[in-house]
Short mmCIF file of C-alpha atoms in Angstrom, two decimals:
data_model
loop_
_atom_site.label_atom_id
_atom_site.label_comp_id
_atom_site.label_asym_id
_atom_site.label_seq_id
_atom_site.Cartn_x
_atom_site.Cartn_y
_atom_site.Cartn_z
CA UNK A 1140 3.92 115.28 -15.84
CA UNK A 1141 6.48 116.03 -18.55
CA UNK A 1142 6.06 118.44 -21.47
CA UNK A 1143 5.54 115.55 -23.92
CA UNK A 1144 2.59 114.17 -21.97
CA UNK A 1145 1.05 117.63 -21.58
CA UNK A 1146 1.33 118.45 -25.29
CA UNK A 1147 -0.06 115.07 -26.37
CA UNK A 1148 -2.95 115.48 -23.96
CA UNK A 1149 -3.71 118.94 -25.31
CA UNK A 1150 -3.85 117.52 -28.82
CA UNK A 1151 -5.88 114.40 -27.98
CA UNK A 1152 -8.37 115.55 -25.30
CA UNK A 1153 -10.46 117.63 -27.69
CA UNK A 1154 -10.69 114.81 -30.21
CA UNK A 1155 -11.80 112.38 -27.50
CA UNK A 1156 -14.43 114.91 -26.37
CA UNK A 1157 -15.76 115.26 -29.93
CA UNK A 1158 -15.84 111.48 -30.32
CA UNK A 1159 -17.94 111.20 -27.15
CA UNK A 1160 -20.39 113.78 -28.48
CA UNK A 1161 -20.58 111.87 -31.79
CA UNK A 1162 -21.29 108.59 -29.97
CA UNK A 1163 -24.08 110.25 -27.97
CA UNK A 1164 -25.73 112.13 -30.87
CA UNK A 1165 -25.64 109.09 -33.18
CA UNK A 1166 -26.76 106.71 -30.43
CA UNK A 1167 -29.94 105.79 -32.28
CA UNK A 1168 -28.09 105.13 -35.56
CA UNK A 1169 -24.72 103.51 -34.79
CA UNK A 1170 -23.42 101.39 -31.89
CA UNK A 1171 -23.09 103.36 -28.70
CA UNK A 1172 -25.45 105.66 -26.89
CA UNK A 1173 -25.82 107.68 -23.74
CA UNK A 1174 -23.85 105.43 -21.41
CA UNK A 1175 -20.86 104.78 -23.70
CA UNK A 1176 -20.58 108.39 -24.90
CA UNK A 1177 -20.93 109.76 -21.38
CA UNK A 1178 -18.07 107.65 -20.11
CA UNK A 1179 -15.91 108.78 -23.06
CA UNK A 1180 -16.70 112.45 -22.24
CA UNK A 1181 -15.71 111.85 -18.61
CA UNK A 1182 -12.55 110.13 -19.86
CA UNK A 1183 -11.38 113.25 -21.72
CA UNK A 1184 -11.75 115.36 -18.54
CA UNK A 1185 -9.99 112.71 -16.45
CA UNK A 1186 -7.12 112.68 -18.98
CA UNK A 1187 -6.72 116.45 -18.62
CA UNK A 1188 -6.77 116.28 -14.80
CA UNK A 1189 -4.21 113.44 -14.78
CA UNK A 1190 -1.85 115.24 -17.15
CA UNK A 1191 -2.01 118.77 -15.74
CA UNK A 1192 -2.09 117.89 -12.05
CA UNK A 1193 -4.64 119.01 -9.51
CA UNK A 1194 -5.10 122.67 -8.72
CA UNK A 1195 -7.15 122.38 -5.55
CA UNK A 1196 -9.51 125.40 -5.63
CA UNK A 1197 -10.19 124.89 -9.33
CA UNK A 1198 -11.13 121.25 -8.70
CA UNK A 1199 -13.59 122.21 -5.95
CA UNK A 1200 -15.37 124.61 -8.31
CA UNK A 1201 -15.42 121.99 -11.05
CA UNK A 1202 -16.87 119.40 -8.71
CA UNK A 1203 -19.69 121.75 -7.67
CA UNK A 1204 -20.54 122.26 -11.36
CA UNK A 1205 -20.48 118.57 -12.25
CA UNK A 1206 -22.73 117.67 -9.30
CA UNK A 1207 -25.23 120.31 -10.45
CA UNK A 1208 -25.20 119.05 -14.05
CA UNK A 1209 -25.62 115.43 -12.94
CA UNK A 1210 -28.70 116.12 -10.85
CA UNK A 1211 -30.27 118.44 -13.44
CA UNK A 1212 -29.77 115.86 -16.21
CA UNK A 1213 -31.42 113.01 -14.28
CA UNK A 1214 -34.32 115.36 -13.43
CA UNK A 1215 -34.77 116.24 -17.10
CA UNK A 1216 -34.79 112.54 -18.05
CA UNK A 1217 -37.48 111.98 -15.43
CA UNK A 1218 -39.58 114.90 -16.73
CA UNK A 1219 -39.23 113.68 -20.33
CA UNK A 1220 -40.45 110.26 -19.22
CA UNK A 1221 -43.32 111.86 -17.27
CA UNK A 1222 -44.34 113.92 -20.30
CA UNK A 1223 -45.44 110.65 -21.89
CA UNK A 1224 -48.12 110.48 -19.19
CA UNK A 1225 -49.51 113.91 -20.10
CA UNK A 1226 -49.60 113.57 -23.88
CA UNK A 1227 -50.86 110.85 -26.19
CA UNK A 1228 -51.48 107.39 -24.84
CA UNK A 1229 -50.79 108.02 -21.11
CA UNK A 1230 -47.75 105.71 -20.90
CA UNK A 1231 -44.73 106.32 -18.69
CA UNK A 1232 -41.79 106.56 -21.15
CA UNK A 1233 -44.31 107.02 -23.98
CA UNK A 1234 -42.64 108.10 -27.22
CA UNK A 1235 -45.18 110.65 -28.50
CA UNK A 1236 -42.92 112.80 -30.68
CA UNK A 1237 -43.11 112.07 -34.46
CA UNK A 1238 -40.76 109.23 -35.37
CA UNK A 1239 -39.56 110.52 -38.76
CA UNK A 1240 -37.84 108.29 -41.27
CA UNK A 1241 -35.62 105.66 -39.62
CA UNK A 1242 -31.92 106.21 -40.36
CA UNK A 1243 -31.85 110.01 -40.27
CA UNK A 1244 -30.24 112.04 -37.51
CA UNK A 1245 -33.53 113.66 -36.49
CA UNK A 1246 -35.68 110.57 -36.03
CA UNK A 1247 -36.91 108.14 -33.38
CA UNK A 1248 -38.80 110.77 -31.38
CA UNK A 1249 -37.57 110.96 -27.79
CA UNK A 1250 -34.64 108.54 -28.07
CA UNK A 1251 -31.97 111.13 -29.05
CA UNK A 1252 -33.10 113.39 -26.18
CA UNK A 1253 -32.86 110.51 -23.69
CA UNK A 1254 -29.42 109.69 -25.11
CA UNK A 1255 -28.18 113.29 -24.70
CA UNK A 1256 -29.38 113.75 -21.12
CA UNK A 1257 -28.34 110.27 -19.93
CA UNK A 1258 -24.93 110.99 -21.52
CA UNK A 1259 -24.60 114.26 -19.58
CA UNK A 1260 -25.65 112.48 -16.41
CA UNK A 1261 -23.18 109.59 -16.80
CA UNK A 1262 -20.30 111.91 -17.71
CA UNK A 1263 -20.97 114.19 -14.74
CA UNK A 1264 -21.37 111.22 -12.37
CA UNK A 1265 -18.07 109.56 -13.24
CA UNK A 1266 -16.24 112.90 -13.26
CA UNK A 1267 -17.72 113.70 -9.83
CA UNK A 1268 -16.53 110.39 -8.37
CA UNK A 1269 -13.02 110.94 -9.78
CA UNK A 1270 -12.90 114.55 -8.54
CA UNK A 1271 -14.15 113.50 -5.09
CA UNK A 1272 -11.31 110.95 -4.81
CA UNK A 1273 -8.68 113.48 -5.97
CA UNK A 1274 -9.95 116.19 -3.59
CA UNK A 1275 -10.06 113.68 -0.72
CA UNK A 1276 -6.42 112.81 -1.35
CA UNK A 1277 -5.42 116.50 -1.39
CA UNK A 1278 -7.28 117.11 1.86
CA UNK A 1279 -5.69 114.14 3.60
CA UNK A 1280 -2.20 115.17 2.38
CA UNK A 1281 -2.57 118.65 3.90
CA UNK B 457 -15.37 81.18 -32.98
CA UNK B 458 -16.23 78.90 -30.05
CA UNK B 459 -12.57 77.89 -29.91
CA UNK B 460 -11.40 81.52 -29.80
CA UNK B 461 -13.89 82.37 -27.06
CA UNK B 462 -12.79 79.28 -25.09
CA UNK B 463 -9.12 80.33 -25.32
CA UNK B 464 -9.97 83.89 -24.23
CA UNK B 465 -12.10 82.54 -21.36
CA UNK B 466 -9.12 80.43 -20.29
CA UNK B 467 -6.96 83.58 -20.22
CA UNK B 468 -9.61 85.32 -18.14
CA UNK B 469 -9.64 82.46 -15.60
CA UNK B 470 -5.82 82.51 -15.38
CA UNK B 471 -5.84 86.29 -14.88
CA UNK B 472 -8.48 86.05 -12.17
CA UNK B 473 -6.58 83.30 -10.32
CA UNK B 474 -3.35 85.33 -10.54
CA UNK B 475 -5.17 88.43 -9.28
CA UNK B 476 -6.26 86.52 -6.17
CA UNK B 477 -2.82 85.09 -5.40
CA UNK B 478 -0.51 87.96 -6.38
CA UNK B 479 1.65 89.20 -3.50
CA UNK B 480 1.99 92.67 -5.07
CA UNK B 481 -1.35 94.49 -5.22
CA UNK B 482 -0.35 96.52 -8.29
CA UNK B 483 0.13 93.37 -10.37
CA UNK B 484 -3.17 92.07 -8.99
CA UNK B 485 -4.92 95.17 -10.36
CA UNK B 486 -3.24 94.73 -13.75
CA UNK B 487 -4.32 91.07 -13.77
CA UNK B 488 -7.89 92.22 -13.15
CA UNK B 489 -7.45 94.33 -16.27
CA UNK B 490 -6.76 91.10 -18.25
CA UNK B 491 -10.26 89.90 -17.33
CA UNK B 492 -11.90 93.16 -18.43
CA UNK B 493 -10.08 93.57 -21.74
CA UNK B 494 -10.58 89.88 -22.64
CA UNK B 495 -14.29 90.45 -22.07
CA UNK B 496 -14.10 93.30 -24.62
CA UNK B 497 -12.69 90.89 -27.23
CA UNK B 498 -15.42 88.35 -26.37
CA UNK B 499 -18.12 91.01 -26.91
CA UNK B 500 -16.58 91.96 -30.26
CA UNK B 501 -16.46 88.30 -31.37
CA UNK B 502 -20.11 87.86 -30.36
CA UNK B 503 -21.06 90.96 -32.44
CA UNK B 504 -22.02 93.24 -29.55
CA UNK B 505 -20.15 96.51 -30.28
CA UNK B 506 -22.41 98.55 -27.96
CA UNK B 507 -21.31 96.53 -24.95
CA UNK B 508 -17.69 96.48 -26.14
CA UNK B 509 -17.46 100.30 -26.26
CA UNK B 510 -18.91 100.68 -22.76
CA UNK B 511 -16.78 97.88 -21.35
CA UNK B 512 -13.44 99.12 -22.75
CA UNK B 513 -13.95 102.72 -21.55
CA UNK B 514 -15.25 101.75 -18.11
CA UNK B 515 -12.45 99.21 -17.70
CA UNK B 516 -9.81 101.83 -18.53
CA UNK B 517 -11.19 104.41 -16.09
CA UNK B 518 -11.59 101.79 -13.35
CA UNK B 519 -8.02 100.63 -13.91
CA UNK B 520 -6.73 104.24 -13.62
CA UNK B 521 -8.63 104.77 -10.35
CA UNK B 522 -7.52 101.39 -8.91
CA UNK B 523 -3.85 102.00 -9.81
CA UNK B 524 -4.04 105.45 -8.17
CA UNK B 525 -5.56 103.93 -5.02
CA UNK B 526 -2.95 101.14 -4.85
CA UNK B 527 -0.05 103.56 -5.36
CA UNK B 528 -1.35 105.82 -2.58
CA UNK B 529 -1.99 103.04 -0.04
CA UNK B 530 -0.13 99.80 0.67
CA UNK B 531 1.20 97.57 -2.13
CA UNK B 532 1.57 94.51 0.09
CA UNK B 533 -1.27 92.13 0.67
CA UNK B 534 -2.04 91.11 4.24
CA UNK B 535 -1.89 87.30 4.50
CA UNK B 536 -3.70 85.19 7.06
CA UNK B 537 -2.79 81.72 8.29
CA UNK B 538 -4.03 78.63 6.42
CA UNK B 539 -5.87 76.96 9.33
CA UNK B 540 -8.73 74.45 9.60
CA UNK B 541 -11.34 77.03 8.67
CA UNK B 542 -9.54 77.76 5.41
CA UNK B 543 -9.52 74.02 4.58
CA UNK B 544 -13.30 73.85 5.10
CA UNK B 545 -13.80 76.91 2.84
CA UNK B 546 -11.59 75.48 0.09
CA UNK B 547 -13.33 72.08 0.29
CA UNK B 548 -16.76 73.71 -0.03
CA UNK B 549 -15.60 75.72 -3.03
CA UNK B 550 -14.27 72.62 -4.82
CA UNK B 551 -17.48 70.68 -4.06
CA UNK B 552 -19.64 73.48 -5.50
CA UNK B 553 -17.35 73.64 -8.55
CA UNK B 554 -17.79 69.93 -9.25
CA UNK B 555 -21.57 70.16 -8.72
CA UNK B 556 -21.78 73.05 -11.20
CA UNK B 557 -19.70 71.15 -13.78
CA UNK B 558 -21.94 68.12 -13.36
CA UNK B 559 -25.10 70.17 -13.93
CA UNK B 560 -23.44 71.80 -16.96
CA UNK B 561 -22.55 68.35 -18.31
CA UNK B 562 -26.15 67.14 -17.90
CA UNK B 563 -27.60 70.28 -19.54
CA UNK B 564 -25.17 70.50 -22.46
CA UNK B 565 -26.85 67.63 -24.34
CA UNK B 566 -30.09 69.60 -24.72
CA UNK B 567 -28.55 72.95 -25.68
CA UNK B 568 -28.59 74.13 -29.29
CA UNK B 569 -25.29 75.25 -30.91
CA UNK B 570 -23.91 78.72 -30.18
CA UNK B 571 -25.77 81.46 -32.06
CA UNK B 572 -28.46 79.24 -33.61
CA UNK B 573 -31.36 80.14 -31.36
CA UNK B 574 -32.86 83.37 -30.11
CA UNK B 575 -35.33 83.69 -27.26
CA UNK B 576 -39.01 84.26 -28.01
CA UNK B 577 -38.82 87.68 -26.32
CA UNK B 578 -35.80 88.65 -28.44
CA UNK B 579 -37.65 87.61 -31.61
CA UNK B 580 -40.52 89.94 -30.70
CA UNK B 581 -38.03 92.78 -30.21
CA UNK B 582 -36.18 92.09 -33.46
CA UNK B 583 -39.34 91.92 -35.58
CA UNK B 584 -41.07 95.15 -34.63
CA UNK B 585 -38.39 97.40 -33.15
CA UNK B 586 -37.60 99.67 -36.12
CA UNK B 587 -41.27 100.32 -36.92
CA UNK B 588 -42.40 100.96 -33.35
CA UNK B 589 -39.43 103.01 -32.07
CA UNK B 590 -38.03 104.58 -35.26
CA UNK B 591 -34.49 103.81 -34.10
CA UNK B 592 -32.16 101.96 -36.47
CA UNK B 593 -29.88 100.92 -33.61
CA UNK B 594 -31.88 98.12 -32.03
CA UNK B 595 -30.04 98.30 -28.72
CA UNK B 596 -30.95 101.96 -28.15
CA UNK B 597 -34.53 101.19 -29.11
CA UNK B 598 -34.73 98.42 -26.51
CA UNK B 599 -32.82 100.30 -23.81
CA UNK B 600 -34.73 103.59 -23.99
CA UNK B 601 -38.13 102.53 -25.27
CA UNK B 602 -39.09 98.94 -24.46
CA UNK B 603 -37.07 98.88 -21.27
CA UNK B 604 -37.13 102.52 -20.22
CA UNK B 605 -37.78 101.61 -16.59
CA UNK B 606 -34.56 99.59 -16.54
CA UNK B 607 -32.50 102.50 -17.87
CA UNK B 608 -34.07 104.94 -15.42
CA UNK B 609 -33.15 102.50 -12.64
CA UNK B 610 -29.53 102.33 -13.85
CA UNK B 611 -29.25 106.11 -13.99
CA UNK B 612 -30.72 106.37 -10.49
CA UNK B 613 -28.22 103.81 -9.19
CA UNK B 614 -25.39 105.91 -10.64
CA UNK B 615 -26.72 109.10 -8.98
CA UNK B 616 -27.09 107.27 -5.67
CA UNK B 617 -23.52 105.95 -5.93
CA UNK B 618 -22.21 109.49 -6.49
CA UNK B 619 -24.20 110.77 -3.50
CA UNK B 620 -22.76 107.97 -1.34
CA UNK B 621 -19.18 108.69 -2.46
CA UNK B 622 -19.58 112.42 -1.80
CA UNK B 623 -21.12 111.82 1.64
CA UNK B 624 -18.42 109.41 2.84
CA UNK B 625 -15.40 111.26 1.42
CA UNK B 626 -16.53 114.75 2.48
CA UNK B 627 -17.17 113.82 6.14
CA UNK B 628 -13.85 112.02 6.58
CA UNK B 629 -11.97 114.70 4.67
CA UNK B 630 -13.31 117.43 6.96
CA UNK B 631 -12.30 115.53 10.11
CA UNK B 632 -8.80 114.74 8.84
#
């Protein structure tokens, strides 16, 4: 890509990343949540890869990391859901943390945690699919 | 608002029809984008910003991936002949279309106006959600608390899709 595209991407990618984190963290207060924020996070990485081209070895390392994060995040969501069985009223997906006052950032018990880990999982999943396609193209071209 | 949604739905139908019949696959992909982005406007008009955010981001990323795929493979669509079998298929499609319109026509007399009614289930959610989940955003409360199983299923589907993509692409990439 040209210098203009690279510079604009450098300026914008960080802001998009921060916006994704905001959408995830405020998922229980404002519109959005784990799925929307995760896709926005993945979008910032995809923008960087599209603008700066694909350095093959670097991409392979990145893909290994994103696969790891994806699987760990879905495991943590599962364990959080299972923890409802151990504590309190023995319900799968039971929300046994204190709810706090509705409308504050630290409220709603487990919902922000679910939002964060589902966001990580969605971001890593979509980034992994994109990276797999890019790496496949590089391998076929060789 | 019903008029606006009808006009946008008309655009979506035109875009979908063009996407099927376009000779150039790149313009077919762009025409699919018309359907997705019109859906975003529909969600915004119907006051569903949660869905609109997800839809606009997913649509953009899908469009990027589809354009990349089309540019790397063929841009021409392979056409078949319009023989007797195609006539039978088209006739069946038109018959089903008319049957659906007829059922819609019969049902439309008993429907209440757009936005006047909510389901009994939805009323139960709306009444007690903030007290029982502590979440001000009702959608997050429903998605992660009342319907946690659903969300876990969605996340699992995503993980399974990634595993499938990795399996298929890795094996063929190693052989080639």
